[in-house]
mmCIF file of C-alpha atoms in Angstrom:
data_model
loop_
_atom_site.group_PDB
_atom_site.id
_atom_site.type_symbol
_atom_site.label_atom_id
_atom_site.label_comp_id
_atom_site.label_asym_id
_atom_site.label_seq_id
_atom_site.Cartn_x
_atom_site.Cartn_y
_atom_site.Cartn_z
ATOM 1 C CA MET A 1 91.754 79.625 96.647
ATOM 2 C CA ASP A 2 90.627 80.932 100.041
ATOM 3 C CA ALA A 3 87.027 79.903 100.586
ATOM 4 C CA ASP A 4 84.237 82.293 101.532
ATOM 5 C CA VAL A 5 86.042 85.480 102.524
ATOM 6 C CA GLN A 6 84.029 88.698 102.567
ATOM 7 C CA PHE A 7 85.634 92.072 103.262
ATOM 8 C CA VAL A 8 83.181 94.830 104.172
ATOM 9 C CA THR A 9 84.655 98.308 103.808
ATOM 10 C CA ASN A 10 84.285 101.867 102.701
ATOM 11 C CA LYS A 11 86.995 103.073 100.356
ATOM 12 C CA MET A 12 87.251 106.435 102.112
ATOM 13 C CA CYS A 13 88.188 104.888 105.450
ATOM 14 C CA PRO A 14 91.903 104.705 106.366
ATOM 15 C CA PHE A 15 91.253 102.109 109.071
ATOM 16 C CA ALA A 16 89.597 99.827 106.541
ATOM 17 C CA GLN A 17 92.442 100.408 104.108
ATOM 18 C CA LYS A 18 94.831 98.741 106.564
ATOM 19 C CA ALA A 19 92.953 95.457 106.322
ATOM 20 C CA TRP A 20 92.553 95.830 102.556
ATOM 21 C CA ILE A 21 96.320 96.206 102.113
ATOM 22 C CA ALA A 22 96.878 93.115 104.263
ATOM 23 C CA LEU A 23 94.490 91.106 102.073
ATOM 24 C CA GLU A 24 96.383 92.206 98.980
ATOM 25 C CA GLU A 25 99.823 91.534 100.447
ATOM 26 C CA LYS A 26 98.770 88.030 101.492
ATOM 27 C CA LYS A 27 97.115 87.465 98.091
ATOM 28 C CA VAL A 28 93.782 86.439 99.593
ATOM 29 C CA ASP A 29 90.871 85.710 97.261
ATOM 30 C CA TYR A 30 88.047 87.794 98.760
ATOM 31 C CA GLU A 31 84.736 89.417 97.952
ATOM 32 C CA LEU A 32 84.654 93.168 98.601
ATOM 33 C CA THR A 33 81.392 94.717 99.784
ATOM 34 C CA GLU A 34 81.209 98.477 100.274
ATOM 35 C CA VAL A 35 78.858 100.266 102.671
ATOM 36 C CA GLY A 36 78.228 103.986 103.135
ATOM 37 C CA LEU A 37 79.636 105.798 106.143
ATOM 38 C CA TYR A 38 77.489 108.861 106.587
ATOM 39 C CA GLY A 39 74.492 108.532 104.242
ATOM 40 C CA SER A 40 71.054 109.614 105.402
ATOM 41 C CA GLY A 41 69.654 106.126 104.860
ATOM 42 C CA GLY A 42 71.925 104.650 107.500
ATOM 43 C CA LYS A 43 73.856 101.410 107.340
ATOM 44 C CA PRO A 44 72.096 98.243 106.140
ATOM 45 C CA SER A 45 70.678 95.869 108.749
ATOM 46 C CA TRP A 46 72.788 92.936 107.542
ATOM 47 C CA PHE A 47 75.904 94.990 108.288
ATOM 48 C CA ILE A 48 74.753 95.971 111.782
ATOM 49 C CA LYS A 49 74.195 92.274 112.493
ATOM 50 C CA MET A 50 77.825 91.621 111.536
ATOM 51 C CA ASN A 51 79.134 94.518 113.637
ATOM 52 C CA PRO A 52 76.640 96.155 116.013
ATOM 53 C CA LYS A 53 79.001 99.137 116.354
ATOM 54 C CA GLY A 54 78.363 99.882 112.689
ATOM 55 C CA LEU A 55 82.046 100.414 111.927
ATOM 56 C CA VAL A 56 84.189 99.287 109.020
ATOM 57 C CA PRO A 57 86.166 97.228 108.345
ATOM 58 C CA VAL A 58 84.606 93.832 108.951
ATOM 59 C CA LEU A 59 86.037 90.543 107.761
ATOM 60 C CA ARG A 60 83.897 87.431 107.457
ATOM 61 C CA HIS A 61 85.729 84.150 106.951
ATOM 62 C CA GLY A 62 83.191 81.380 106.684
ATOM 63 C CA SER A 63 81.096 81.710 109.845
ATOM 64 C CA LYS A 64 83.729 83.730 111.727
ATOM 65 C CA VAL A 65 83.412 87.521 111.846
ATOM 66 C CA VAL A 66 86.371 89.694 112.833
ATOM 67 C CA VAL A 67 86.095 93.419 113.602
ATOM 68 C CA GLU A 68 88.610 96.140 114.552
ATOM 69 C CA SER A 69 91.204 96.916 111.911
ATOM 70 C CA ASN A 70 94.334 95.821 113.778
ATOM 71 C CA ASP A 71 92.713 92.535 114.808
ATOM 72 C CA ILE A 72 91.651 91.909 111.217
ATOM 73 C CA CYS A 73 95.197 92.530 109.986
ATOM 74 C CA LYS A 74 96.577 90.031 112.495
ATOM 75 C CA TYR A 75 93.913 87.491 111.574
ATOM 76 C CA ILE A 76 94.660 87.819 107.865
ATOM 77 C CA ASP A 77 98.356 87.318 108.480
ATOM 78 C CA ALA A 78 97.787 84.252 110.642
ATOM 79 C CA GLN A 79 95.165 82.562 108.467
ATOM 80 C CA PHE A 80 95.968 83.307 104.838
ATOM 81 C CA GLY A 81 98.625 83.269 102.191
ATOM 82 C CA SER A 82 101.859 81.511 101.533
ATOM 83 C CA ALA A 83 103.944 84.684 101.830
ATOM 84 C CA ASN A 84 106.218 85.288 104.807
ATOM 85 C CA SER A 85 104.590 86.426 108.026
ATOM 86 C CA LEU A 86 103.771 90.123 108.162
ATOM 87 C CA CYS A 87 104.268 90.036 111.917
ATOM 88 C CA PRO A 88 107.849 88.869 112.544
ATOM 89 C CA PRO A 89 109.179 88.505 116.090
ATOM 90 C CA GLY A 90 110.791 91.579 117.607
ATOM 91 C CA GLU A 91 111.037 93.761 120.670
ATOM 92 C CA GLY A 92 110.634 97.457 121.332
ATOM 93 C CA LYS A 93 110.926 99.599 118.216
ATOM 94 C CA GLY A 94 111.682 96.438 116.262
ATOM 95 C CA SER A 95 108.205 95.029 116.878
ATOM 96 C CA VAL A 96 104.887 95.444 115.105
ATOM 97 C CA GLU A 97 103.178 96.040 118.448
ATOM 98 C CA TRP A 98 105.367 99.062 119.210
ATOM 99 C CA TRP A 99 104.326 100.736 115.969
ATOM 100 C CA MET A 100 100.656 99.913 116.500
ATOM 101 C CA GLN A 101 100.874 101.492 119.946
ATOM 102 C CA LEU A 102 102.620 104.600 118.607
ATOM 103 C CA MET A 103 99.894 105.117 116.017
ATOM 104 C CA ASP A 104 96.937 104.348 118.307
ATOM 105 C CA SER A 105 98.074 106.157 121.452
ATOM 106 C CA LYS A 106 99.903 109.166 120.009
ATOM 107 C CA VAL A 107 99.762 109.885 116.273
ATOM 108 C CA LEU A 108 96.044 109.275 115.758
ATOM 109 C CA PRO A 109 94.533 111.022 118.804
ATOM 110 C CA LEU A 110 96.982 113.924 118.782
ATOM 111 C CA GLY A 111 96.621 114.396 115.040
ATOM 112 C CA LYS A 112 92.850 114.485 115.321
ATOM 113 C CA GLN A 113 92.983 117.039 118.109
ATOM 114 C CA THR A 114 95.451 119.181 116.162
ATOM 115 C CA ILE A 115 93.501 119.227 112.912
ATOM 116 C CA ASN A 116 90.332 120.005 114.842
ATOM 117 C CA GLY A 117 91.963 123.178 116.123
ATOM 118 C CA ARG A 118 93.245 122.203 119.547
ATOM 119 C CA SER A 119 96.525 124.108 119.365
ATOM 120 C CA SER A 120 97.777 122.687 122.658
ATOM 121 C CA SER A 121 98.093 119.283 120.972
ATOM 122 C CA SER A 122 100.183 120.471 118.024
ATOM 123 C CA ASP A 123 103.577 120.239 119.717
ATOM 124 C CA GLN A 124 102.770 116.799 121.096
ATOM 125 C CA PHE A 125 101.596 115.642 117.673
ATOM 126 C CA HIS A 126 104.807 116.764 115.990
ATOM 127 C CA ALA A 127 106.836 115.195 118.808
ATOM 128 C CA ALA A 128 105.085 111.891 118.047
ATOM 129 C CA LEU A 129 105.946 112.276 114.351
ATOM 130 C CA LYS A 130 109.566 112.991 115.284
ATOM 131 C CA GLU A 131 109.548 109.791 117.327
ATOM 132 C CA PHE A 132 108.161 107.997 114.268
ATOM 133 C CA ASP A 133 110.769 109.569 111.983
ATOM 134 C CA GLY A 134 113.631 108.610 114.277
ATOM 135 C CA ALA A 135 112.535 104.985 114.589
ATOM 136 C CA VAL A 136 112.289 104.178 110.862
ATOM 137 C CA LYS A 137 114.887 101.517 110.011
ATOM 138 C CA GLY A 138 114.415 101.796 106.250
ATOM 139 C CA PRO A 139 113.370 101.170 103.689
ATOM 140 C CA TYR A 140 110.371 99.850 105.691
ATOM 141 C CA LEU A 141 109.688 100.504 109.348
ATOM 142 C CA LEU A 142 111.293 97.268 110.552
ATOM 143 C CA GLY A 143 113.893 96.931 107.820
ATOM 144 C CA ASP A 144 114.019 95.315 104.409
ATOM 145 C CA ASP A 145 110.537 93.773 104.284
ATOM 146 C CA ILE A 146 107.036 95.151 104.605
ATOM 147 C CA THR A 147 105.225 94.128 107.796
ATOM 148 C CA LEU A 148 102.010 94.915 109.612
ATOM 149 C CA ALA A 149 103.823 97.890 111.139
ATOM 150 C CA ASP A 150 103.899 99.528 107.702
ATOM 151 C CA ILE A 151 100.387 98.421 106.844
ATOM 152 C CA VAL A 152 98.741 99.880 109.944
ATOM 153 C CA ALA A 153 100.635 103.185 109.741
ATOM 154 C CA ALA A 154 100.614 103.963 106.019
ATOM 155 C CA PRO A 155 96.937 104.819 105.380
ATOM 156 C CA MET A 156 96.842 107.496 108.079
ATOM 157 C CA ILE A 157 100.296 108.929 107.383
ATOM 158 C CA TRP A 158 99.455 109.160 103.674
ATOM 159 C CA ARG A 159 96.313 111.148 104.453
ATOM 160 C CA ILE A 160 98.151 113.401 106.883
ATOM 161 C CA ARG A 161 100.672 114.228 104.148
ATOM 162 C CA THR A 162 98.258 114.616 101.240
ATOM 163 C CA GLU A 163 95.041 115.916 102.788
ATOM 164 C CA ALA A 164 96.229 117.974 105.747
ATOM 165 C CA SER A 165 98.948 120.210 104.317
ATOM 166 C CA SER A 166 98.557 122.620 107.247
ATOM 167 C CA LEU A 167 100.242 120.036 109.464
ATOM 168 C CA ASN A 168 103.501 120.602 107.532
ATOM 169 C CA VAL A 169 104.589 116.971 107.333
ATOM 170 C CA THR A 170 107.307 117.526 104.733
ATOM 171 C CA PRO A 171 110.549 115.764 103.706
ATOM 172 C CA LYS A 172 112.519 118.669 105.182
ATOM 173 C CA GLU A 173 110.994 118.152 108.614
ATOM 174 C CA TYR A 174 110.529 114.368 108.468
ATOM 175 C CA PRO A 175 112.947 112.864 105.914
ATOM 176 C CA ASN A 176 112.770 109.257 107.094
ATOM 177 C CA LEU A 177 108.991 109.235 107.459
ATOM 178 C CA CYS A 178 108.477 110.728 104.005
ATOM 179 C CA ALA A 179 110.973 108.405 102.296
ATOM 180 C CA TRP A 180 109.250 105.448 103.961
ATOM 181 C CA MET A 181 105.809 106.672 102.891
ATOM 182 C CA ASP A 182 106.999 107.042 99.297
ATOM 183 C CA LYS A 183 108.289 103.452 99.424
ATOM 184 C CA VAL A 184 105.040 102.018 100.772
ATOM 185 C CA SER A 185 102.806 104.047 98.459
ATOM 186 C CA SER A 186 104.673 102.672 95.437
ATOM 187 C CA ARG A 187 103.524 99.136 96.231
ATOM 188 C CA PRO A 188 100.591 97.750 94.202
ATOM 189 C CA SER A 189 98.779 96.830 97.427
ATOM 190 C CA PHE A 190 98.697 100.496 98.399
ATOM 191 C CA SER A 191 97.888 102.054 95.040
ATOM 192 C CA LYS A 192 95.017 99.593 94.565
ATOM 193 C CA THR A 193 93.471 100.349 97.937
ATOM 194 C CA VAL A 194 93.786 104.123 98.271
ATOM 195 C CA LEU A 195 90.967 106.301 97.014
ATOM 196 C CA PRO A 196 92.331 108.796 94.460
ATOM 197 C CA ARG A 197 92.117 112.409 95.527
ATOM 198 C CA GLY A 198 88.902 113.830 94.182
ATOM 199 C CA GLY A 199 87.243 110.413 94.381
ATOM 200 C CA GLY A 200 84.507 109.677 96.840
ATOM 201 C CA GLY A 201 82.151 107.225 98.365
ATOM 202 C CA GLY A 202 79.003 109.092 97.365
ATOM 203 C CA GLU A 203 77.636 112.630 97.408
ATOM 204 C CA SER A 204 76.647 112.659 101.062
ATOM 205 C CA GLU A 205 80.129 111.534 102.121
ATOM 206 C CA ALA A 206 81.821 114.138 99.939
ATOM 207 C CA ILE A 207 79.680 116.900 101.456
ATOM 208 C CA ASP A 208 80.394 115.645 104.963
ATOM 209 C CA ALA A 209 84.138 115.597 104.302
ATOM 210 C CA VAL A 210 84.083 119.239 103.209
ATOM 211 C CA ALA A 211 82.025 120.256 106.231
ATOM 212 C CA SER A 212 84.361 118.450 108.611
ATOM 213 C CA PRO A 213 87.891 118.071 107.143
ATOM 214 C CA ALA A 214 89.092 115.904 110.030
ATOM 215 C CA ARG A 215 86.413 113.312 109.306
ATOM 216 C CA ALA A 216 87.850 112.837 105.806
ATOM 217 C CA ILE A 217 91.049 111.613 107.510
ATOM 218 C CA TRP A 218 89.809 110.160 110.806
#
């Protein structure tokens, strides 16, 4: 049993879902604590002490606190579980770091700009998705086994497909991406950690998501 592991999250947040999937894949015994994202009462003081930025996710392991979703995923892989490493060695498109960079520098910012109505970003966003689609090895991003590459990409790609239909991310346009997403979403670690459509983290968050559709994804 892994001693004294606390995972602070909000179930609506795709960035937090990355770390949650990693915990499940590595079979870590953890305590889950949920905090609100947008409520009028603000975030609790104990949480701000853990992460002064006030962002989820946060992982506390004993006295050590880790913030930033990608860093948490790497920490979980390095510290916990008897399963194979989720970050195998590789170079270029065969590396976890390449996929993290693709998501953080292209897919995420361009997708946010596109869904917020900046039409000039649309072509660049779809070019980034084409790059993603062309690099999928199958059935997972790096081949036969799930890795942190899949874990960091899946929460956002799932939301782009299911909650932003106007972006037209379909199997016809992106066959490899969609087949990969179907594979990842069938895993118990994903189905356990994704908030069902129509679910929510509280009334104030549901209202906010309707008022600003991009916030529900980003």
